[in-house]
Amino acid sequence: QVQLVESGGGLVQAGGSLRLSCTASGRTFRGYCTGWFRQAPGKERELVAAGGSAGSYTYYADSVKGRFTISRSNAENTLYLDMASLKPEDTAVYYCAAAALCIRTRPLTTQTQYDYWGQGTQVTVSS
């Protein structure tokens, strides 16, 4: 069952940028921890970015640090992942996730900590 709705994936050239969006119908992410995961072919799903409620923290995997940014709209009804300087190794299905039980002092880094998930959106980066 799809709980969050994602959009923004597609095919881009290496060095290009994309913005992924994630929404929950009729709700906001206020008070929730959020994250973005990705899964490349033949690999396990991995956390690429996470954000705490009220801007308490942000986390980025080393592989995307300095290139990706996790954020929310001002009303906190949309979660974003801004991806820049994209590389072919960024090719994966990207999933947004949210957790009602939000530990503000440290990021939620495992899949089991998240309650709600998007359907996934394909990002393909060509050489």
PDB file of C-alpha atoms in Angstrom:
ATOM      1  CA  GLN A   1       0.000   0.000   0.000  1.00  0.00           C
ATOM      2  CA  VAL A   2       1.389   3.387  -1.040  1.00  0.00           C
ATOM      3  CA  GLN A   3       1.197   5.820   1.873  1.00  0.00           C
ATOM      4  CA  LEU A   4       3.183   8.759   0.530  1.00  0.00           C
ATOM      5  CA  VAL A   5       3.142   9.985  -3.060  1.00  0.00           C
ATOM      6  CA  GLU A   6       6.397  10.787  -4.819  1.00  0.00           C
ATOM      7  CA  SER A   7       7.104  12.653  -8.016  1.00  0.00           C
ATOM      8  CA  GLY A   8       9.989  14.233  -9.874  1.00  0.00           C
ATOM      9  CA  GLY A   9      12.060  11.277 -10.991  1.00  0.00           C
ATOM     10  CA  GLY A  10      13.300  10.863 -14.511  1.00  0.00           C
ATOM     11  CA  LEU A  11      16.278  10.635 -16.824  1.00  0.00           C
ATOM     12  CA  VAL A  12      19.016  13.244 -16.532  1.00  0.00           C
ATOM     13  CA  GLN A  13      22.515  13.735 -17.846  1.00  0.00           C
ATOM     14  CA  ALA A  14      25.483  13.427 -15.514  1.00  0.00           C
ATOM     15  CA  GLY A  15      26.050  16.767 -13.832  1.00  0.00           C
ATOM     16  CA  GLY A  16      22.377  17.650 -13.985  1.00  0.00           C
ATOM     17  CA  SER A  17      19.855  18.273 -11.232  1.00  0.00           C
ATOM     18  CA  LEU A  18      16.485  16.946 -10.137  1.00  0.00           C
ATOM     19  CA  ARG A  19      14.015  17.758  -7.399  1.00  0.00           C
ATOM     20  CA  LEU A  20      12.038  14.892  -5.907  1.00  0.00           C
ATOM     21  CA  SER A  21       8.813  15.693  -4.055  1.00  0.00           C
ATOM     22  CA  CYS A  22       6.841  13.692  -1.515  1.00  0.00           C
ATOM     23  CA  THR A  23       3.376  14.399  -0.110  1.00  0.00           C
ATOM     24  CA  ALA A  24       0.848  12.830   2.241  1.00  0.00           C
ATOM     25  CA  SER A  25      -2.741  13.471   1.220  1.00  0.00           C
ATOM     26  CA  GLY A  26      -4.428  15.963   3.536  1.00  0.00           C
ATOM     27  CA  ARG A  27      -1.587  15.886   6.019  1.00  0.00           C
ATOM     28  CA  THR A  28       1.740  17.497   6.825  1.00  0.00           C
ATOM     29  CA  PHE A  29       5.117  16.323   8.008  1.00  0.00           C
ATOM     30  CA  ARG A  30       5.007  18.628  11.013  1.00  0.00           C
ATOM     31  CA  GLY A  31       6.442  16.823  14.024  1.00  0.00           C
ATOM     32  CA  TYR A  32       7.680  13.902  11.909  1.00  0.00           C
ATOM     33  CA  CYS A  33      11.152  12.748  11.120  1.00  0.00           C
ATOM     34  CA  THR A  34      11.669  12.251   7.388  1.00  0.00           C
ATOM     35  CA  GLY A  35      14.111  10.477   5.151  1.00  0.00           C
ATOM     36  CA  TRP A  36      15.032   9.586   1.623  1.00  0.00           C
ATOM     37  CA  PHE A  37      16.282   6.119   0.742  1.00  0.00           C
ATOM     38  CA  ARG A  38      17.437   4.676  -2.537  1.00  0.00           C
ATOM     39  CA  GLN A  39      17.879   1.215  -3.962  1.00  0.00           C
ATOM     40  CA  ALA A  40      20.078   0.503  -6.943  1.00  0.00           C
ATOM     41  CA  PRO A  41      19.792  -2.721  -8.944  1.00  0.00           C
ATOM     42  CA  GLY A  42      21.282  -5.638  -7.038  1.00  0.00           C
ATOM     43  CA  LYS A  43      21.900  -3.557  -3.918  1.00  0.00           C
ATOM     44  CA  GLU A  44      20.149  -3.069  -0.606  1.00  0.00           C
ATOM     45  CA  ARG A  45      18.101   0.008   0.172  1.00  0.00           C
ATOM     46  CA  GLU A  46      20.247   2.701   1.758  1.00  0.00           C
ATOM     47  CA  LEU A  47      19.576   5.968   3.527  1.00  0.00           C
ATOM     48  CA  VAL A  48      20.788   8.982   1.597  1.00  0.00           C
ATOM     49  CA  ALA A  49      19.294  11.847   3.619  1.00  0.00           C
ATOM     50  CA  ALA A  50      17.279  12.383   6.785  1.00  0.00           C
ATOM     51  CA  GLY A  51      15.741  15.354   8.556  1.00  0.00           C
ATOM     52  CA  GLY A  52      14.418  15.843  12.054  1.00  0.00           C
ATOM     53  CA  SER A  53      11.335  17.768  13.049  1.00  0.00           C
ATOM     54  CA  ALA A  54      11.562  21.541  13.493  1.00  0.00           C
ATOM     55  CA  GLY A  55      14.913  21.573  11.716  1.00  0.00           C
ATOM     56  CA  SER A  56      16.555  19.703  14.564  1.00  0.00           C
ATOM     57  CA  TYR A  57      19.041  17.933  12.319  1.00  0.00           C
ATOM     58  CA  THR A  58      19.931  16.884   8.815  1.00  0.00           C
ATOM     59  CA  TYR A  59      21.923  13.851   7.810  1.00  0.00           C
ATOM     60  CA  TYR A  60      23.522  12.903   4.522  1.00  0.00           C
ATOM     61  CA  ALA A  61      25.305   9.805   3.396  1.00  0.00           C
ATOM     62  CA  ASP A  62      28.918  10.486   2.510  1.00  0.00           C
ATOM     63  CA  SER A  63      28.217   9.579  -1.093  1.00  0.00           C
ATOM     64  CA  VAL A  64      25.761  12.472  -1.527  1.00  0.00           C
ATOM     65  CA  LYS A  65      27.007  15.051   0.967  1.00  0.00           C
ATOM     66  CA  GLY A  66      27.397  18.452  -0.625  1.00  0.00           C
ATOM     67  CA  ARG A  67      25.249  17.470  -3.612  1.00  0.00           C
ATOM     68  CA  PHE A  68      21.852  16.536  -2.137  1.00  0.00           C
ATOM     69  CA  THR A  69      19.619  18.618   0.128  1.00  0.00           C
ATOM     70  CA  ILE A  70      16.615  17.456   2.138  1.00  0.00           C
ATOM     71  CA  SER A  71      14.019  20.112   2.953  1.00  0.00           C
ATOM     72  CA  ARG A  72      10.333  20.799   3.517  1.00  0.00           C
ATOM     73  CA  SER A  73       7.945  23.389   2.200  1.00  0.00           C
ATOM     74  CA  ASN A  74       7.138  26.217   4.602  1.00  0.00           C
ATOM     75  CA  ALA A  75       3.805  24.582   5.462  1.00  0.00           C
ATOM     76  CA  GLU A  76       5.606  21.238   5.871  1.00  0.00           C
ATOM     77  CA  ASN A  77       3.134  19.562   3.527  1.00  0.00           C
ATOM     78  CA  THR A  78       5.788  18.586   1.003  1.00  0.00           C
ATOM     79  CA  LEU A  79       9.143  16.907   1.477  1.00  0.00           C
ATOM     80  CA  TYR A  80      11.878  17.568  -1.069  1.00  0.00           C
ATOM     81  CA  LEU A  81      15.131  16.021  -2.106  1.00  0.00           C
ATOM     82  CA  ASP A  82      17.162  18.381  -4.255  1.00  0.00           C
ATOM     83  CA  MET A  83      19.853  16.526  -6.156  1.00  0.00           C
ATOM     84  CA  ALA A  84      22.663  18.324  -7.940  1.00  0.00           C
ATOM     85  CA  SER A  85      25.843  17.287  -9.739  1.00  0.00           C
ATOM     86  CA  LEU A  86      24.246  13.937 -10.405  1.00  0.00           C
ATOM     87  CA  LYS A  87      26.441  10.958 -11.189  1.00  0.00           C
ATOM     88  CA  PRO A  88      25.623   7.660 -12.912  1.00  0.00           C
ATOM     89  CA  GLU A  89      26.103   5.915  -9.566  1.00  0.00           C
ATOM     90  CA  ASP A  90      23.127   7.898  -8.230  1.00  0.00           C
ATOM     91  CA  THR A  91      20.874   5.829 -10.490  1.00  0.00           C
ATOM     92  CA  ALA A  92      18.318   4.097  -8.275  1.00  0.00           C
ATOM     93  CA  VAL A  93      14.719   3.989  -7.183  1.00  0.00           C
ATOM     94  CA  TYR A  94      14.280   6.688  -4.552  1.00  0.00           C
ATOM     95  CA  TYR A  95      11.814   6.352  -1.676  1.00  0.00           C
ATOM     96  CA  CYS A  96      10.613   8.977   0.767  1.00  0.00           C
ATOM     97  CA  ALA A  97       9.732   7.958   4.298  1.00  0.00           C
ATOM     98  CA  ALA A  98       8.305   9.497   7.461  1.00  0.00           C
ATOM     99  CA  ALA A  99       8.327   8.521  11.117  1.00  0.00           C
ATOM    100  CA  ALA A 100       5.783   9.720  13.673  1.00  0.00           C
ATOM    101  CA  LEU A 101       8.100   8.791  16.525  1.00  0.00           C
ATOM    102  CA  CYS A 102      10.829  11.328  15.949  1.00  0.00           C
ATOM    103  CA  ILE A 103      14.005  11.363  18.006  1.00  0.00           C
ATOM    104  CA  ARG A 104      15.182  14.932  17.575  1.00  0.00           C
ATOM    105  CA  THR A 105      18.716  14.505  18.840  1.00  0.00           C
ATOM    106  CA  ARG A 106      19.917  12.038  16.242  1.00  0.00           C
ATOM    107  CA  PRO A 107      18.878  10.874  12.789  1.00  0.00           C
ATOM    108  CA  LEU A 108      16.757   7.822  12.116  1.00  0.00           C
ATOM    109  CA  THR A 109      19.013   5.722   9.935  1.00  0.00           C
ATOM    110  CA  THR A 110      17.259   2.360   9.551  1.00  0.00           C
ATOM    111  CA  GLN A 111      14.226   1.395   7.482  1.00  0.00           C
ATOM    112  CA  THR A 112      12.377  -0.088  10.456  1.00  0.00           C
ATOM    113  CA  GLN A 113      12.251   3.305  12.173  1.00  0.00           C
ATOM    114  CA  TYR A 114       9.979   4.736   9.468  1.00  0.00           C
ATOM    115  CA  ASP A 115       6.202   4.234   9.454  1.00  0.00           C
ATOM    116  CA  TYR A 116       5.167   5.622   6.075  1.00  0.00           C
ATOM    117  CA  TRP A 117       6.710   5.118   2.652  1.00  0.00           C
ATOM    118  CA  GLY A 118       6.397   6.433  -0.838  1.00  0.00           C
ATOM    119  CA  GLN A 119       5.899   4.221  -3.867  1.00  0.00           C
ATOM    120  CA  GLY A 120       9.356   4.924  -5.224  1.00  0.00           C
ATOM    121  CA  THR A 121      10.427   7.030  -8.161  1.00  0.00           C
ATOM    122  CA  GLN A 122      13.101   6.084 -10.680  1.00  0.00           C
ATOM    123  CA  VAL A 123      16.112   8.343 -11.121  1.00  0.00           C
ATOM    124  CA  THR A 124      18.396   7.461 -14.006  1.00  0.00           C
ATOM    125  CA  VAL A 125      21.605   9.394 -14.621  1.00  0.00           C
ATOM    126  CA  SER A 126      23.269   8.858 -17.981  1.00  0.00           C
ATOM    127  CA  SER A 127      26.974   9.286 -18.676  1.00  0.00           C
TER     128      SER A 127
END
